[in-house]
CSV table of C-alpha atoms and ligand atoms in Angstrom, one decimal:
chain,number,residue,atom,x,y,z
A,4,MET,CA,142.3,37.6,72.4
A,5,MET,CA,141.1,36.9,75.7
A,6,LEU,CA,143.4,35.5,78.9
A,7,PHE,CA,142.1,34.6,82.0
A,8,GLY,CA,139.0,36.7,81.5
A,9,LYS,CA,141.0,39.9,80.8
A,10,LYS,CA,142.2,41.4,77.3
A,11,GLU,CA,145.5,40.7,76.0
A,12,GLN,CA,147.5,44.1,76.3
A,13,LYS,CA,149.3,44.3,72.9
A,14,PRO,CA,152.7,46.9,73.0
A,15,SER,CA,151.5,50.3,71.0
A,16,HIS,CA,152.5,50.4,67.8
A,17,LYS,CA,155.2,53.1,68.5
A,18,ALA,CA,156.7,50.8,71.2
A,19,TYR,CA,159.6,49.7,68.8
A,20,ALA,CA,160.3,51.7,65.5
A,21,VAL,CA,162.3,51.3,62.5
A,22,VAL,CA,162.8,54.9,60.5
A,23,THR,CA,164.8,54.7,57.0
A,24,GLY,CA,166.5,57.8,56.1
A,25,ALA,CA,166.5,58.5,59.8
A,26,GLY,CA,169.7,60.6,59.4
A,27,SER,CA,167.8,63.9,58.3
A,28,GLY,CA,164.9,66.0,57.6
A,29,ILE,CA,161.4,64.2,57.9
A,30,GLY,CA,162.9,61.0,59.4
A,31,ARG,CA,164.7,62.4,61.9
A,32,SER,CA,161.9,64.4,63.1
A,33,PHE,CA,160.1,60.9,63.3
A,34,ALA,CA,163.0,59.2,65.0
A,35,LEU,CA,163.1,62.2,67.6
A,36,GLU,CA,159.2,62.3,68.3
A,37,LEU,CA,158.7,58.6,68.3
A,38,ALA,CA,161.7,58.8,71.2
A,39,LYS,CA,159.8,61.5,72.9
A,40,ARG,CA,156.6,59.2,73.0
A,41,GLY,CA,158.3,56.7,75.3
A,42,GLY,CA,159.2,54.7,71.7
A,43,THR,CA,162.7,52.7,71.0
A,44,VAL,CA,164.3,53.5,67.6
A,45,VAL,CA,166.2,51.5,65.0
A,46,CYS,CA,167.3,54.7,63.1
A,47,SER,CA,168.8,53.4,59.7
A,48,ASP,CA,170.2,55.6,56.6
A,49,ILE,CA,172.5,55.1,53.9
A,50,ASN,CA,174.9,57.5,55.5
A,51,LEU,CA,176.0,55.8,58.9
A,52,ASP,CA,177.2,59.2,60.8
A,53,ALA,CA,174.1,60.9,60.1
A,54,ALA,CA,172.0,57.9,61.5
A,55,ARG,CA,174.1,58.0,64.6
A,56,GLU,CA,173.9,61.7,65.2
A,57,THR,CA,170.0,60.9,65.2
A,58,VAL,CA,170.6,58.2,68.0
A,59,GLY,CA,173.0,60.7,69.7
A,60,LEU,CA,170.0,63.3,70.0
A,61,ILE,CA,167.6,60.4,70.8
A,62,GLU,CA,169.7,59.4,74.0
A,63,ALA,CA,170.0,63.2,74.6
A,64,LEU,CA,165.9,62.5,75.2
A,65,GLY,CA,166.6,59.9,77.2
A,66,ALA,CA,165.3,57.4,75.2
A,67,LYS,CA,167.0,54.6,73.5
A,68,GLY,CA,168.0,54.4,69.8
A,69,PHE,CA,170.3,52.3,67.6
A,70,ALA,CA,172.0,53.3,64.1
A,71,VAL,CA,172.3,50.9,61.5
A,72,GLN,CA,173.8,51.4,58.1
A,73,CYS,CA,171.2,50.5,55.0
A,74,ASP,CA,170.6,51.3,51.6
A,75,VAL,CA,166.8,51.2,50.9
A,76,GLY,CA,167.7,50.3,47.2
A,77,LYS,CA,169.1,46.9,47.8
A,78,GLU,CA,166.3,44.5,49.2
A,79,GLU,CA,169.2,42.4,51.0
A,80,GLN,CA,170.0,45.1,53.0
A,81,VAL,CA,166.4,46.0,53.6
A,82,THR,CA,165.3,42.6,54.7
A,83,GLN,CA,168.7,42.2,57.1
A,84,LEU,CA,167.4,45.8,58.5
A,85,ALA,CA,164.4,44.0,59.7
A,86,GLU,CA,166.2,41.2,61.2
A,87,GLN,CA,168.4,43.2,63.2
A,88,ALA,CA,166.3,45.7,64.3
A,89,GLY,CA,164.3,42.9,66.5
A,90,GLN,CA,167.8,41.9,67.3
A,91,LEU,CA,169.0,45.0,69.0
A,92,MET,CA,165.6,46.1,70.4
A,93,GLN,CA,165.4,42.8,72.0
A,94,SER,CA,161.4,42.7,70.7
A,95,PRO,CA,159.7,42.5,67.8
A,96,VAL,CA,159.4,45.9,65.8
A,97,THR,CA,155.8,47.4,65.5
A,98,LEU,CA,156.0,50.2,63.5
A,99,VAL,CA,158.3,50.7,60.0
A,100,ILE,CA,158.5,54.0,58.4
A,101,ASN,CA,159.1,53.8,55.3
A,102,ASN,CA,160.8,57.5,54.8
A,103,ALA,CA,164.4,57.1,52.9
A,104,GLY,CA,163.9,59.3,49.6
A,105,ILE,CA,165.5,61.1,47.0
A,106,GLY,CA,165.1,64.4,45.1
A,107,LEU,CA,164.7,64.4,41.0
A,108,GLY,CA,163.2,67.0,38.8
A,109,GLY,CA,163.7,68.0,35.4
A,110,LYS,CA,161.9,68.0,31.5
A,111,PHE,CA,160.7,64.3,31.0
A,112,ASP,CA,162.5,64.0,27.8
A,113,GLU,CA,165.8,65.3,29.7
A,114,MET,CA,165.4,62.2,32.2
A,115,THR,CA,168.2,59.7,31.2
A,116,LEU,CA,167.2,55.9,32.0
A,117,GLU,CA,169.7,56.1,34.8
A,118,ASP,CA,167.5,59.0,36.5
A,119,TRP,CA,164.4,56.6,36.0
A,120,GLN,CA,166.1,54.1,37.8
A,121,TRP,CA,167.9,56.1,40.5
A,122,CYS,CA,165.1,57.4,41.5
A,123,MET,CA,162.4,54.5,41.4
A,124,ASN,CA,164.7,52.5,43.2
A,125,ILE,CA,165.0,54.4,46.2
A,126,ASN,CA,161.7,56.2,46.3
A,127,LEU,CA,159.6,53.3,45.3
A,128,TRP,CA,161.6,49.8,45.5
A,129,GLY,CA,162.6,51.1,48.9
A,130,VAL,CA,159.6,51.3,50.3
A,131,ILE,CA,158.2,48.0,48.8
A,132,TYR,CA,161.3,46.3,49.8
A,133,GLY,CA,160.6,47.8,53.3
A,134,CYS,CA,156.9,46.2,53.4
A,135,ARG,CA,157.7,43.1,51.9
A,136,ALA,CA,160.4,42.9,54.8
A,137,PHE,CA,158.0,43.6,57.9
A,138,VAL,CA,154.5,42.8,56.5
A,139,PRO,CA,155.1,39.0,57.1
A,140,LYS,CA,156.4,40.1,60.5
A,141,PHE,CA,153.5,41.7,61.4
A,142,LYS,CA,151.2,39.2,60.5
A,143,GLN,CA,152.8,36.5,62.4
A,144,LEU,CA,152.6,39.5,65.4
A,145,GLY,CA,149.2,39.4,65.0
A,146,HIS,CA,149.4,43.3,64.9
A,147,GLY,CA,151.7,46.4,63.3
A,148,ALA,CA,151.6,49.6,61.2
A,149,ILE,CA,153.5,51.0,58.5
A,150,ILE,CA,154.0,54.7,57.8
A,151,ASN,CA,155.0,55.4,53.7
A,152,VAL,CA,156.4,58.4,53.0
A,153,ALA,CA,155.1,59.5,49.7
A,154,SER,CA,154.5,63.0,48.9
A,155,ALA,CA,151.7,65.7,47.5
A,156,ALA,CA,153.3,64.8,44.1
A,157,SER,CA,151.8,61.8,44.1
A,158,TYR,CA,148.7,63.4,43.2
A,159,THR,CA,149.6,67.0,42.0
A,160,ALA,CA,150.9,66.1,38.8
A,161,ALA,CA,153.4,69.2,38.6
A,162,PRO,CA,155.4,69.2,35.3
A,163,GLU,CA,159.1,68.7,35.1
A,164,MET,CA,159.0,66.2,37.9
A,165,THR,CA,157.9,63.1,35.9
A,166,VAL,CA,159.8,60.6,37.7
A,167,TYR,CA,159.5,61.8,41.3
A,168,ASN,CA,155.7,62.4,40.7
A,169,VAL,CA,155.7,58.5,39.5
A,170,SER,CA,157.6,57.5,42.4
A,171,LYS,CA,155.2,58.7,44.6
A,172,ALA,CA,152.2,57.7,43.2
A,173,GLY,CA,153.3,54.5,43.4
A,174,VAL,CA,153.9,54.7,47.2
A,175,ARG,CA,150.5,56.1,47.3
A,176,ALA,CA,148.6,53.0,45.5
A,177,LEU,CA,150.7,50.4,47.7
A,178,SER,CA,149.9,52.5,50.8
A,179,GLU,CA,145.9,52.3,49.7
A,180,THR,CA,145.9,48.7,49.0
A,181,LEU,CA,147.8,47.8,51.8
A,182,SER,CA,145.6,49.3,54.8
A,183,ALA,CA,142.5,47.4,52.7
A,184,GLU,CA,144.3,44.2,52.9
A,185,LEU,CA,146.0,44.3,56.3
A,186,LYS,CA,143.4,45.6,58.2
A,187,LYS,CA,142.0,42.1,59.3
A,188,PHE,CA,145.6,41.4,60.6
A,189,ASP,CA,145.3,44.4,62.5
A,190,ILE,CA,147.9,46.4,60.6
A,191,LYS,CA,147.9,50.2,60.3
A,192,VAL,CA,149.0,51.6,57.1
A,193,ASN,CA,149.3,55.9,57.0
A,194,VAL,CA,150.8,57.7,53.9
A,195,LEU,CA,152.5,60.9,54.3
A,196,CYS,CA,151.7,63.2,51.1
A,197,PRO,CA,153.3,66.9,51.9
A,198,THR,CA,154.1,69.8,50.0
A,199,LEU,CA,157.2,71.6,50.7
A,200,VAL,CA,159.0,70.4,53.9
A,201,PRO,CA,162.1,72.6,55.0
A,202,THR,CA,164.7,69.5,55.0
A,203,ASN,CA,167.8,68.5,52.9
A,204,ILE,CA,165.9,67.1,49.9
A,205,ILE,CA,166.8,69.4,47.2
A,206,LYS,CA,170.7,69.9,48.6
A,207,ASN,CA,170.9,66.1,48.6
A,208,GLY,CA,168.6,65.6,45.3
A,209,LYS,CA,169.5,66.3,41.7
A,210,VAL,CA,167.3,69.3,40.0
A,211,PRO,CA,167.3,72.1,38.0
A,212,HIS,CA,167.3,75.9,39.7
A,213,LYS,CA,169.0,74.4,42.7
A,214,GLY,CA,169.4,77.4,44.6
A,215,LEU,CA,166.0,78.8,43.9
A,216,LEU,CA,164.1,75.8,45.2
A,217,ASP,CA,166.0,75.5,48.3
A,218,TYR,CA,165.0,79.1,49.0
A,219,ALA,CA,161.5,78.2,48.3
A,220,LEU,CA,161.9,75.3,50.3
A,221,THR,CA,163.5,77.0,53.2
A,222,ASN,CA,161.1,80.4,53.2
A,223,LEU,CA,157.8,79.3,51.5
A,224,ALA,CA,157.1,75.8,53.3
A,225,PHE,CA,153.6,76.0,55.5
A,226,THR,CA,155.0,73.8,58.0
A,227,THR,CA,158.3,72.3,59.6
A,228,SER,CA,159.8,68.4,59.5
A,229,ASP,CA,158.8,68.2,63.4
A,230,LYS,CA,155.3,69.2,62.7
A,231,VAL,CA,154.6,66.6,59.8
A,232,ALA,CA,155.9,64.1,62.1
A,233,LYS,CA,153.8,64.4,65.2
A,234,LEU,CA,150.8,65.1,62.9
A,235,THR,CA,151.7,61.8,60.8
A,236,LEU,CA,151.9,59.8,64.3
A,237,ASP,CA,148.6,61.2,65.6
A,238,ASN,CA,146.8,60.3,62.2
A,239,LEU,CA,148.2,56.4,62.7
A,240,ASP,CA,146.6,56.6,65.7
A,241,LYS,CA,143.7,58.0,64.7
A,242,GLY,CA,143.3,55.3,62.1
A,243,LYS,CA,143.6,57.3,59.4
A,244,LEU,CA,145.4,56.5,55.9
A,245,TYR,CA,146.0,59.6,54.7
A,246,THR,CA,148.1,62.3,56.2
A,247,ILE,CA,148.4,65.6,53.7
A,248,PRO,CA,149.8,68.0,55.9
A,249,GLN,CA,149.3,71.7,54.8
A,250,ILE,CA,146.7,74.0,53.5
A,251,ASP,CA,148.3,73.8,49.9
A,252,ALA,CA,148.7,70.0,50.2
A,253,LYS,CA,144.6,69.6,50.8
A,254,LEU,CA,143.8,72.0,48.1
A,255,PHE,CA,145.0,70.4,45.5
A,256,TRP,CA,144.1,67.0,46.4
A,257,LEU,CA,140.4,68.3,47.0
A,258,MET,CA,140.8,70.1,43.5
A,259,LYS,CA,142.2,67.1,41.6
A,260,ARG,CA,139.3,65.1,43.1
A,261,ALA,CA,136.6,67.2,42.5
A,262,SER,CA,137.9,67.3,38.6
A,263,PRO,CA,140.8,65.3,37.7
A,264,ASP,CA,140.8,66.7,34.0
A,265,LEU,CA,139.8,70.5,34.7
A,266,TYR,CA,142.7,70.4,36.9
A,267,THR,CA,144.9,69.1,34.6
A,268,LYS,CA,144.0,71.1,31.8
A,269,PHE,CA,144.6,74.4,34.3
A,270,LEU,CA,147.7,72.8,35.0
A,271,GLY,CA,149.0,72.9,31.4
A,272,ILE,CA,147.7,76.2,31.0
A,273,GLY,CA,149.9,77.7,33.7
A,274,TYR,CA,153.0,76.1,32.6
A,275,ARG,CA,152.6,77.1,29.5
A,276,LEU,CA,152.3,80.6,30.6
A,277,PHE,CA,155.2,80.9,33.3
A,278,LYS,CA,157.6,79.2,31.1
B,316,NAD,N1,161.2,67.7,52.1
B,316,NAD,C1,160.0,67.8,51.3
B,316,NAD,O1,159.9,69.1,50.7
B,316,NAD,C2,159.4,66.7,50.8
B,316,NAD,C3,158.1,66.3,50.3
B,316,NAD,C4,157.2,65.5,50.3
B,316,NAD,C5,158.1,64.5,50.2
B,316,NAD,N2,159.1,64.2,50.7
B,316,NAD,C6,159.8,62.8,50.7
B,316,NAD,O2,160.0,62.6,52.0
B,316,NAD,C7,161.3,61.8,52.3
B,316,NAD,C8,162.3,62.3,53.7
B,316,NAD,O3,162.6,63.4,52.5
B,316,NAD,P1,163.7,64.4,53.3
B,316,NAD,O4,162.6,65.6,53.0
B,316,NAD,O5,163.5,64.4,54.8
B,316,NAD,O6,165.2,64.8,52.7
B,316,NAD,P2,166.8,64.7,53.3
B,316,NAD,O7,167.1,64.9,52.2
B,316,NAD,O8,166.7,65.9,54.3
B,316,NAD,O9,166.5,63.1,54.2
B,316,NAD,C9,166.3,62.4,53.1
B,316,NAD,C10,167.1,61.1,54.2
B,316,NAD,O10,167.5,59.8,53.7
B,316,NAD,C11,168.3,59.5,53.5
B,316,NAD,N3,168.9,58.4,51.7
B,316,NAD,C12,168.8,58.4,50.8
B,316,NAD,N4,169.0,57.9,50.1
B,316,NAD,C13,168.8,56.6,51.0
B,316,NAD,C14,169.0,55.0,50.3
B,316,NAD,N5,169.0,54.7,49.3
B,316,NAD,N6,168.9,54.4,51.3
B,316,NAD,C15,168.8,55.1,53.1
B,316,NAD,N7,168.7,56.0,53.0
B,316,NAD,C16,168.9,57.1,52.0
B,316,NAD,C17,169.7,60.4,53.2
B,316,NAD,O11,171.0,59.8,53.3
B,316,NAD,C18,169.0,61.5,54.0
B,316,NAD,O12,169.3,61.2,55.6
B,316,NAD,C19,161.3,61.2,51.0
B,316,NAD,O13,160.7,60.0,51.1
B,316,NAD,C20,160.6,62.4,50.2
B,316,NAD,O14,160.6,62.2,49.0
B,316,NAD,C21,159.7,65.7,51.2
């Protein structure tokens, strides 16, 4: 829009951010990176003490942060978060990072309905609630940005991860669709699809072979949560839809897209050999 012959300046989409699950891991890294880039951040988490810790780290960087308790599995809490965030920052929110999530693993027939509901409710519905709360606000504002944290699990189809894989495939489909639908409103979307990132996800989750998986997460990951957060924010700036940070995540992405049938066949053979 032109005002007095000059182009109206929109604030950066990173200026006023809300991060869910900001008390640990990737969410905390996003919050700190945003603070380093000059943003004000509402750090929300189901664990208020953890969110407060992140705010302490933000303040140590000389930036502004606010801690809000929010369970993303409850729509009324996410709606309230969206309202409260604008009031706390005294500005409309310009970026939401729907990051909160949990890990769940195990054979398909060992998963209970409660397992399905627990995981889908946080990992998928939590992101849907976040988008439902912020998209109308961004449309009204005339711009905005959304980062949804999915996973490489959204396309790798790794056995014994059905529920988690389904929840993350939903997040990716949601993000892809929103990216197309919201382009004309100047609302940017990025979806993050990493493989292993060293965080507390295994410790906090419900997974078999916890010790082994936590060892793999800590020692075999090709990246860190800080690097992942930086790359995702850079990709958002560049208008990219996908952030696929690690070499193994990229390789799986290419193989799956090149030949989904062959990819799944080899996955099945590998699983039979190693189990
Ligand atoms: N770490 C990995 O290897 C990896 C890989 C791919 C995707 N991811 C995704 O990254 C996101 C962040 O996970 P992380 O690895 O940083 O794990 P993490 O356990 O270190 O952090 C997750 C945070 O989310 C919070 N949380 C959990 N349930 C919540 C709820 N109902 N409402 C609000 N907050 C809640 C936790 O308290 C915690 O602070 C998740 O969506 C996860 O699925 C992680």
